[in-house]
Amino acid sequence: MTPTTRQDTVASLRARLAATERQAASRQRQLERYAADLREVFKQERVRAQELRRSYMSTVRALSNAVEARDAYTGKHAERVAAYGLELARATGLDVAASPQIEFGFLLHDVGKVGVPDAILFKTSALTQEEYALVTKHPVIGSEILRDVDFLGDGKLVVRHHHERWDGAGYPDGLSGEAIPLAARVFAVADALDALTTDRPYRPARPFPAARDEIRRHRGTQFDPAVIDAYETVGDETFVRLRDGVR
Ligand SMILES: [Fe+2]
């Protein structure tokens, strides 16, 4: 190869190298633009998802308040029980952040009581067999009302199964043990805790430690032992703080 030919080859190689470098730099700039666009889309999606969740939550609260408005006596029961339920769910190891529908279910658990007449719901004397049968229909009525509300997801299982018992003696389906959805097993304890620590027409509220003793007695019969064990890891002061936060 003559010196001139060699120089030509080197010049041509340099030119190709420079062209390749320009192409690579342009591709990198393009990729950086894509990445920036993608980041922006993700940010907007996150904001939209938060807005959507907020509007779901306000809809659920509106519905829950409409149910509670009937019953001046238990006032804010749904909000308290939802707060206790979330605390117990976390202690039990349920990933509440991953399934926000659980909280919706806690808030709406008694929505089916709209189908129970006031005269029965607020009766202070003992219920007749027929009246009791009607009251026990509220989980089914509730899950029917919410059947087509897709965003409630597994929250609907809490509505249907919040009166099942670990030993299978509950209603409406007589499920037992782990056949009962975990969120409903957790909720059952929260519901009992609020019922016991709230004044009722036929008895005064019990302090949280006395309510704990009572609930403990039903470990393995009414309540899932694992949920009770989780409950034992949460101090009464936490529940008092949650109750006072709802007032
Ligand atoms: Fe209920």
PDB file of C-alpha atoms and ligand atoms in Angstrom:
ATOM      1  CA  MET A   1       0.000   0.000   0.000  1.00  0.00           C
ATOM      2  CA  THR A   2       1.419   3.386  -0.994  1.00  0.00           C
ATOM      3  CA  PRO A   3       1.642   6.148   1.640  1.00  0.00           C
ATOM      4  CA  THR A   4      -1.116   8.068  -0.152  1.00  0.00           C
ATOM      5  CA  THR A   5      -3.494   5.104  -0.136  1.00  0.00           C
ATOM      6  CA  ARG A   6      -2.776   4.525   3.559  1.00  0.00           C
ATOM      7  CA  GLN A   7      -3.542   8.157   4.339  1.00  0.00           C
ATOM      8  CA  ASP A   8      -6.799   7.901   2.393  1.00  0.00           C
ATOM      9  CA  THR A   9      -7.804   4.788   4.320  1.00  0.00           C
ATOM     10  CA  VAL A  10      -7.027   6.444   7.671  1.00  0.00           C
ATOM     11  CA  ALA A  11      -8.998   9.561   6.678  1.00  0.00           C
ATOM     12  CA  SER A  12     -11.958   7.458   5.575  1.00  0.00           C
ATOM     13  CA  LEU A  13     -11.891   5.419   8.813  1.00  0.00           C
ATOM     14  CA  ARG A  14     -11.751   8.622  10.875  1.00  0.00           C
ATOM     15  CA  ALA A  15     -14.672  10.042   8.923  1.00  0.00           C
ATOM     16  CA  ARG A  16     -16.732   6.853   9.541  1.00  0.00           C
ATOM     17  CA  LEU A  17     -15.796   6.903  13.209  1.00  0.00           C
ATOM     18  CA  ALA A  18     -16.854  10.548  13.502  1.00  0.00           C
ATOM     19  CA  ALA A  19     -20.152   9.765  11.758  1.00  0.00           C
ATOM     20  CA  THR A  20     -20.782   6.813  14.089  1.00  0.00           C
ATOM     21  CA  GLU A  21     -20.022   8.982  17.122  1.00  0.00           C
ATOM     22  CA  ARG A  22     -22.466  11.644  15.884  1.00  0.00           C
ATOM     23  CA  GLN A  23     -25.123   8.985  15.392  1.00  0.00           C
ATOM     24  CA  ALA A  24     -24.515   7.551  18.877  1.00  0.00           C
ATOM     25  CA  ALA A  25     -24.723  11.016  20.457  1.00  0.00           C
ATOM     26  CA  SER A  26     -27.962  11.745  18.608  1.00  0.00           C
ATOM     27  CA  ARG A  27     -29.417   8.385  19.692  1.00  0.00           C
ATOM     28  CA  GLN A  28     -28.444   9.098  23.287  1.00  0.00           C
ATOM     29  CA  ARG A  29     -30.155  12.517  23.161  1.00  0.00           C
ATOM     30  CA  GLN A  30     -33.272  10.827  21.744  1.00  0.00           C
ATOM     31  CA  LEU A  31     -33.227   8.211  24.538  1.00  0.00           C
ATOM     32  CA  GLU A  32     -32.838  10.936  27.155  1.00  0.00           C
ATOM     33  CA  ARG A  33     -35.890  12.706  25.676  1.00  0.00           C
ATOM     34  CA  TYR A  34     -37.890   9.447  25.815  1.00  0.00           C
ATOM     35  CA  ALA A  35     -36.838   8.903  29.431  1.00  0.00           C
ATOM     36  CA  ALA A  36     -37.883  12.464  30.355  1.00  0.00           C
ATOM     37  CA  ASP A  37     -41.257  11.982  28.592  1.00  0.00           C
ATOM     38  CA  LEU A  38     -41.778   8.676  30.395  1.00  0.00           C
ATOM     39  CA  ARG A  39     -40.973  10.249  33.770  1.00  0.00           C
ATOM     40  CA  GLU A  40     -43.518  12.988  33.050  1.00  0.00           C
ATOM     41  CA  VAL A  41     -46.191  10.414  32.081  1.00  0.00           C
ATOM     42  CA  PHE A  42     -45.526   8.431  35.284  1.00  0.00           C
ATOM     43  CA  LYS A  43     -45.791  11.612  37.352  1.00  0.00           C
ATOM     44  CA  GLN A  44     -49.098  12.537  35.735  1.00  0.00           C
ATOM     45  CA  GLU A  45     -50.393   8.975  36.187  1.00  0.00           C
ATOM     46  CA  ARG A  46     -49.470   9.063  39.868  1.00  0.00           C
ATOM     47  CA  VAL A  47     -51.328  12.345  40.346  1.00  0.00           C
ATOM     48  CA  ARG A  48     -54.352  10.959  38.459  1.00  0.00           C
ATOM     49  CA  ALA A  49     -54.306   7.749  40.533  1.00  0.00           C
ATOM     50  CA  GLN A  50     -54.197   9.802  43.752  1.00  0.00           C
ATOM     51  CA  GLU A  51     -57.106  11.958  42.556  1.00  0.00           C
ATOM     52  CA  LEU A  52     -59.068   8.853  41.648  1.00  0.00           C
ATOM     53  CA  ARG A  53     -58.391   7.264  45.030  1.00  0.00           C
ATOM     54  CA  ARG A  54     -59.468  10.473  46.799  1.00  0.00           C
ATOM     55  CA  SER A  55     -62.718  10.579  44.862  1.00  0.00           C
ATOM     56  CA  TYR A  56     -63.337   6.862  45.560  1.00  0.00           C
ATOM     57  CA  MET A  57     -62.713   7.547  49.243  1.00  0.00           C
ATOM     58  CA  SER A  58     -65.143  10.511  49.331  1.00  0.00           C
ATOM     59  CA  THR A  59     -67.810   8.427  47.587  1.00  0.00           C
ATOM     60  CA  VAL A  60     -67.352   5.604  50.077  1.00  0.00           C
ATOM     61  CA  ARG A  61     -67.426   8.026  53.028  1.00  0.00           C
ATOM     62  CA  ALA A  62     -70.591   9.689  51.703  1.00  0.00           C
ATOM     63  CA  LEU A  63     -72.309   6.311  51.462  1.00  0.00           C
ATOM     64  CA  SER A  64     -71.045   5.233  54.875  1.00  0.00           C
ATOM     65  CA  ASN A  65     -72.191   8.528  56.454  1.00  0.00           C
ATOM     66  CA  ALA A  66     -75.622   8.140  54.850  1.00  0.00           C
ATOM     67  CA  VAL A  67     -75.960   4.754  56.585  1.00  0.00           C
ATOM     68  CA  GLU A  68     -74.662   6.087  59.918  1.00  0.00           C
ATOM     69  CA  ALA A  69     -76.924   9.154  59.849  1.00  0.00           C
ATOM     70  CA  ARG A  70     -79.843   6.849  60.695  1.00  0.00           C
ATOM     71  CA  ASP A  71     -78.281   5.795  63.952  1.00  0.00           C
ATOM     72  CA  ALA A  72     -77.400   8.700  66.219  1.00  0.00           C
ATOM     73  CA  TYR A  73     -76.450   6.293  68.978  1.00  0.00           C
ATOM     74  CA  THR A  74     -73.483   4.514  67.424  1.00  0.00           C
ATOM     75  CA  GLY A  75     -72.366   7.710  65.580  1.00  0.00           C
ATOM     76  CA  LYS A  76     -69.034   7.402  63.722  1.00  0.00           C
ATOM     77  CA  HIS A  77     -68.950   3.648  64.375  1.00  0.00           C
ATOM     78  CA  ALA A  78     -67.827   2.991  60.792  1.00  0.00           C
ATOM     79  CA  GLU A  79     -64.908   5.428  60.989  1.00  0.00           C
ATOM     80  CA  ARG A  80     -63.732   4.133  64.358  1.00  0.00           C
ATOM     81  CA  VAL A  81     -64.031   0.523  63.352  1.00  0.00           C
ATOM     82  CA  ALA A  82     -62.193   1.249  60.081  1.00  0.00           C
ATOM     83  CA  ALA A  83     -59.345   2.855  62.068  1.00  0.00           C
ATOM     84  CA  TYR A  84     -59.168  -0.112  64.499  1.00  0.00           C
ATOM     85  CA  GLY A  85     -59.449  -2.528  61.578  1.00  0.00           C
ATOM     86  CA  LEU A  86     -56.548  -0.939  59.682  1.00  0.00           C
ATOM     87  CA  GLU A  87     -54.372  -1.059  62.806  1.00  0.00           C
ATOM     88  CA  LEU A  88     -55.227  -4.739  63.370  1.00  0.00           C
ATOM     89  CA  ALA A  89     -54.780  -5.534  59.671  1.00  0.00           C
ATOM     90  CA  ARG A  90     -51.243  -4.112  59.767  1.00  0.00           C
ATOM     91  CA  ALA A  91     -50.472  -6.042  62.973  1.00  0.00           C
ATOM     92  CA  THR A  92     -51.778  -9.234  61.308  1.00  0.00           C
ATOM     93  CA  GLY A  93     -49.490  -8.674  58.323  1.00  0.00           C
ATOM     94  CA  LEU A  94     -52.159  -7.753  55.772  1.00  0.00           C
ATOM     95  CA  ASP A  95     -50.739  -5.438  53.108  1.00  0.00           C
ATOM     96  CA  VAL A  96     -53.299  -2.655  53.457  1.00  0.00           C
ATOM     97  CA  ALA A  97     -51.326  -0.251  51.269  1.00  0.00           C
ATOM     98  CA  ALA A  98     -51.471  -2.766  48.404  1.00  0.00           C
ATOM     99  CA  SER A  99     -55.235  -3.282  48.801  1.00  0.00           C
ATOM    100  CA  PRO A 100     -56.928   0.017  49.652  1.00  0.00           C
ATOM    101  CA  GLN A 101     -60.274  -1.714  48.977  1.00  0.00           C
ATOM    102  CA  ILE A 102     -60.016  -3.285  52.418  1.00  0.00           C
ATOM    103  CA  GLU A 103     -60.584   0.117  54.051  1.00  0.00           C
ATOM    104  CA  PHE A 104     -63.598   0.710  51.781  1.00  0.00           C
ATOM    105  CA  GLY A 105     -65.029  -2.599  52.975  1.00  0.00           C
ATOM    106  CA  PHE A 106     -64.457  -1.635  56.621  1.00  0.00           C
ATOM    107  CA  LEU A 107     -66.298   1.665  56.115  1.00  0.00           C
ATOM    108  CA  LEU A 108     -69.205   0.072  54.257  1.00  0.00           C
ATOM    109  CA  HIS A 109     -69.567  -3.150  56.273  1.00  0.00           C
ATOM    110  CA  ASP A 110     -73.099  -2.380  57.488  1.00  0.00           C
ATOM    111  CA  VAL A 111     -74.428  -0.702  54.330  1.00  0.00           C
ATOM    112  CA  GLY A 112     -76.995  -3.529  54.092  1.00  0.00           C
ATOM    113  CA  LYS A 113     -78.698  -2.218  57.243  1.00  0.00           C
ATOM    114  CA  VAL A 114     -80.536   0.208  54.938  1.00  0.00           C
ATOM    115  CA  GLY A 115     -82.702  -2.848  54.224  1.00  0.00           C
ATOM    116  CA  VAL A 116     -83.584  -3.373  57.904  1.00  0.00           C
ATOM    117  CA  PRO A 117     -86.553  -1.315  59.245  1.00  0.00           C
ATOM    118  CA  ASP A 118     -85.797   1.262  62.001  1.00  0.00           C
ATOM    119  CA  ALA A 119     -88.315  -0.412  64.319  1.00  0.00           C
ATOM    120  CA  ILE A 120     -86.141  -3.537  64.335  1.00  0.00           C
ATOM    121  CA  LEU A 121     -82.709  -1.935  64.068  1.00  0.00           C
ATOM    122  CA  PHE A 122     -83.283   0.376  67.043  1.00  0.00           C
ATOM    123  CA  LYS A 123     -85.397  -1.940  69.166  1.00  0.00           C
ATOM    124  CA  THR A 124     -84.018  -1.956  72.719  1.00  0.00           C
ATOM    125  CA  SER A 125     -85.864  -5.078  73.876  1.00  0.00           C
ATOM    126  CA  ALA A 126     -85.070  -8.598  72.673  1.00  0.00           C
ATOM    127  CA  LEU A 127     -85.705  -9.333  68.995  1.00  0.00           C
ATOM    128  CA  THR A 128     -88.193 -11.992  67.942  1.00  0.00           C
ATOM    129  CA  GLN A 129     -86.875 -14.865  65.813  1.00  0.00           C
ATOM    130  CA  GLU A 130     -88.245 -13.261  62.627  1.00  0.00           C
ATOM    131  CA  GLU A 131     -86.724  -9.891  63.502  1.00  0.00           C
ATOM    132  CA  TYR A 132     -83.345 -11.475  64.192  1.00  0.00           C
ATOM    133  CA  ALA A 133     -83.540 -13.352  60.882  1.00  0.00           C
ATOM    134  CA  LEU A 134     -84.076 -10.024  59.120  1.00  0.00           C
ATOM    135  CA  VAL A 135     -81.128  -8.360  60.896  1.00  0.00           C
ATOM    136  CA  THR A 136     -78.832 -11.227  59.906  1.00  0.00           C
ATOM    137  CA  LYS A 137     -79.651 -10.572  56.259  1.00  0.00           C
ATOM    138  CA  HIS A 138     -77.730  -7.263  56.270  1.00  0.00           C
ATOM    139  CA  PRO A 139     -74.391  -8.694  55.036  1.00  0.00           C
ATOM    140  CA  VAL A 140     -76.143 -10.271  52.023  1.00  0.00           C
ATOM    141  CA  ILE A 141     -78.216  -7.129  51.333  1.00  0.00           C
ATOM    142  CA  GLY A 142     -74.997  -5.085  51.573  1.00  0.00           C
ATOM    143  CA  SER A 143     -73.044  -7.259  49.183  1.00  0.00           C
ATOM    144  CA  GLU A 144     -75.994  -7.209  46.748  1.00  0.00           C
ATOM    145  CA  ILE A 145     -76.113  -3.383  46.889  1.00  0.00           C
ATOM    146  CA  LEU A 146     -72.383  -3.175  46.125  1.00  0.00           C
ATOM    147  CA  ARG A 147     -72.196  -6.106  43.695  1.00  0.00           C
ATOM    148  CA  ASP A 148     -71.500  -4.054  40.571  1.00  0.00           C
ATOM    149  CA  VAL A 149     -69.197  -1.483  42.168  1.00  0.00           C
ATOM    150  CA  ASP A 150     -65.945  -2.834  40.762  1.00  0.00           C
ATOM    151  CA  PHE A 151     -63.548  -0.468  42.513  1.00  0.00           C
ATOM    152  CA  LEU A 152     -64.552  -1.920  45.902  1.00  0.00           C
ATOM    153  CA  GLY A 153     -62.812  -5.181  44.927  1.00  0.00           C
ATOM    154  CA  ASP A 154     -62.122  -7.398  47.952  1.00  0.00           C
ATOM    155  CA  GLY A 155     -63.748  -4.782  50.191  1.00  0.00           C
ATOM    156  CA  LYS A 156     -67.030  -6.456  49.209  1.00  0.00           C
ATOM    157  CA  LEU A 157     -65.853  -9.669  50.902  1.00  0.00           C
ATOM    158  CA  VAL A 158     -65.638  -7.760  54.207  1.00  0.00           C
ATOM    159  CA  VAL A 159     -69.225  -6.577  53.715  1.00  0.00           C
ATOM    160  CA  ARG A 160     -70.481 -10.109  53.091  1.00  0.00           C
ATOM    161  CA  HIS A 161     -68.414 -11.991  55.658  1.00  0.00           C
ATOM    162  CA  HIS A 162     -67.972  -9.645  58.631  1.00  0.00           C
ATOM    163  CA  HIS A 163     -70.316 -11.741  60.803  1.00  0.00           C
ATOM    164  CA  GLU A 164     -68.770 -15.136  60.039  1.00  0.00           C
ATOM    165  CA  ARG A 165     -67.133 -16.880  62.993  1.00  0.00           C
ATOM    166  CA  TRP A 166     -63.882 -18.845  63.108  1.00  0.00           C
ATOM    167  CA  ASP A 167     -65.832 -21.925  64.352  1.00  0.00           C
ATOM    168  CA  GLY A 168     -68.332 -21.720  61.481  1.00  0.00           C
ATOM    169  CA  ALA A 169     -71.306 -20.665  63.630  1.00  0.00           C
ATOM    170  CA  GLY A 170     -71.601 -17.204  62.061  1.00  0.00           C
ATOM    171  CA  TYR A 171     -73.585 -15.884  59.108  1.00  0.00           C
ATOM    172  CA  PRO A 172     -74.505 -15.507  56.261  1.00  0.00           C
ATOM    173  CA  ASP A 173     -72.541 -18.436  54.765  1.00  0.00           C
ATOM    174  CA  GLY A 174     -71.379 -20.330  57.878  1.00  0.00           C
ATOM    175  CA  LEU A 175     -67.772 -20.235  56.630  1.00  0.00           C
ATOM    176  CA  SER A 176     -65.122 -21.347  59.107  1.00  0.00           C
ATOM    177  CA  GLY A 177     -61.385 -20.911  59.659  1.00  0.00           C
ATOM    178  CA  GLU A 178     -59.298 -19.702  56.769  1.00  0.00           C
ATOM    179  CA  ALA A 179     -62.232 -20.034  54.359  1.00  0.00           C
ATOM    180  CA  ILE A 180     -63.306 -16.667  55.804  1.00  0.00           C
ATOM    181  CA  PRO A 181     -61.425 -13.882  53.988  1.00  0.00           C
ATOM    182  CA  LEU A 182     -58.628 -12.597  56.253  1.00  0.00           C
ATOM    183  CA  ALA A 183     -59.793  -8.974  56.060  1.00  0.00           C
ATOM    184  CA  ALA A 184     -63.214 -10.090  57.351  1.00  0.00           C
ATOM    185  CA  ARG A 185     -61.588 -12.074  60.211  1.00  0.00           C
ATOM    186  CA  VAL A 186     -59.603  -8.965  61.162  1.00  0.00           C
ATOM    187  CA  PHE A 187     -62.652  -6.781  60.879  1.00  0.00           C
ATOM    188  CA  ALA A 188     -64.720  -9.034  63.189  1.00  0.00           C
ATOM    189  CA  VAL A 189     -62.301  -8.234  66.047  1.00  0.00           C
ATOM    190  CA  ALA A 190     -62.354  -4.494  65.296  1.00  0.00           C
ATOM    191  CA  ASP A 191     -66.170  -4.532  65.181  1.00  0.00           C
ATOM    192  CA  ALA A 192     -66.405  -6.325  68.544  1.00  0.00           C
ATOM    193  CA  LEU A 193     -63.879  -3.922  70.068  1.00  0.00           C
ATOM    194  CA  ASP A 194     -65.918  -0.889  69.048  1.00  0.00           C
ATOM    195  CA  ALA A 195     -69.214  -2.473  70.103  1.00  0.00           C
ATOM    196  CA  LEU A 196     -67.844  -3.262  73.581  1.00  0.00           C
ATOM    197  CA  THR A 197     -66.221   0.159  74.117  1.00  0.00           C
ATOM    198  CA  THR A 198     -69.285   2.175  73.034  1.00  0.00           C
ATOM    199  CA  ASP A 199     -72.383   2.963  75.134  1.00  0.00           C
ATOM    200  CA  ARG A 200     -75.444   0.983  74.097  1.00  0.00           C
ATOM    201  CA  PRO A 201     -79.058   1.579  75.201  1.00  0.00           C
ATOM    202  CA  TYR A 202     -78.900  -1.610  77.304  1.00  0.00           C
ATOM    203  CA  ARG A 203     -75.373  -1.264  78.802  1.00  0.00           C
ATOM    204  CA  PRO A 204     -72.603   1.301  79.269  1.00  0.00           C
ATOM    205  CA  ALA A 205     -69.297   1.261  77.400  1.00  0.00           C
ATOM    206  CA  ARG A 206     -66.531  -0.939  78.812  1.00  0.00           C
ATOM    207  CA  PRO A 207     -62.952   0.311  79.161  1.00  0.00           C
ATOM    208  CA  PHE A 208     -60.500  -1.013  76.547  1.00  0.00           C
ATOM    209  CA  PRO A 209     -58.701  -3.450  78.922  1.00  0.00           C
ATOM    210  CA  ALA A 210     -62.051  -5.047  79.913  1.00  0.00           C
ATOM    211  CA  ALA A 211     -63.045  -5.263  76.234  1.00  0.00           C
ATOM    212  CA  ARG A 212     -59.710  -6.994  75.546  1.00  0.00           C
ATOM    213  CA  ASP A 213     -60.409  -9.582  78.268  1.00  0.00           C
ATOM    214  CA  GLU A 214     -63.823 -10.267  76.747  1.00  0.00           C
ATOM    215  CA  ILE A 215     -62.492 -10.573  73.171  1.00  0.00           C
ATOM    216  CA  ARG A 216     -59.647 -12.836  74.338  1.00  0.00           C
ATOM    217  CA  ARG A 217     -62.250 -15.247  75.736  1.00  0.00           C
ATOM    218  CA  HIS A 218     -63.529 -15.853  72.191  1.00  0.00           C
ATOM    219  CA  ARG A 219     -60.107 -16.668  70.668  1.00  0.00           C
ATOM    220  CA  GLY A 220     -60.486 -19.751  68.492  1.00  0.00           C
ATOM    221  CA  THR A 221     -64.298 -19.815  68.700  1.00  0.00           C
ATOM    222  CA  GLN A 222     -65.604 -16.513  67.376  1.00  0.00           C
ATOM    223  CA  PHE A 223     -62.230 -15.056  66.366  1.00  0.00           C
ATOM    224  CA  ASP A 224     -59.196 -16.218  64.392  1.00  0.00           C
ATOM    225  CA  PRO A 225     -56.455 -17.022  66.968  1.00  0.00           C
ATOM    226  CA  ALA A 226     -53.800 -15.409  64.723  1.00  0.00           C
ATOM    227  CA  VAL A 227     -55.771 -12.146  64.614  1.00  0.00           C
ATOM    228  CA  ILE A 228     -56.141 -12.186  68.397  1.00  0.00           C
ATOM    229  CA  ASP A 229     -52.372 -12.746  68.733  1.00  0.00           C
ATOM    230  CA  ALA A 230     -51.802  -9.738  66.476  1.00  0.00           C
ATOM    231  CA  TYR A 231     -54.315  -7.721  68.537  1.00  0.00           C
ATOM    232  CA  GLU A 232     -52.287  -8.556  71.668  1.00  0.00           C
ATOM    233  CA  THR A 233     -49.281  -6.775  70.134  1.00  0.00           C
ATOM    234  CA  VAL A 234     -51.211  -3.481  69.885  1.00  0.00           C
ATOM    235  CA  GLY A 235     -51.557  -1.550  73.149  1.00  0.00           C
ATOM    236  CA  ASP A 236     -54.895  -0.170  74.381  1.00  0.00           C
ATOM    237  CA  GLU A 237     -53.443   3.361  74.226  1.00  0.00           C
ATOM    238  CA  THR A 238     -53.256   2.975  70.414  1.00  0.00           C
ATOM    239  CA  PHE A 239     -56.992   2.219  70.210  1.00  0.00           C
ATOM    240  CA  VAL A 240     -57.800   5.095  72.600  1.00  0.00           C
ATOM    241  CA  ARG A 241     -55.763   7.444  70.376  1.00  0.00           C
ATOM    242  CA  LEU A 242     -57.565   6.171  67.248  1.00  0.00           C
ATOM    243  CA  ARG A 243     -60.976   6.581  68.916  1.00  0.00           C
ATOM    244  CA  ASP A 244     -60.156  10.124  70.003  1.00  0.00           C
ATOM    245  CA  GLY A 245     -58.860  10.947  66.516  1.00  0.00           C
ATOM    246  CA  VAL A 246     -62.254  10.090  64.991  1.00  0.00           C
ATOM    247  CA  ARG A 247     -64.353  12.238  67.334  1.00  0.00           C
TER     248      ARG A 247
HETATM  249 FE    FE B   1     -72.830  -5.896  60.693  1.00  0.00          FE
END
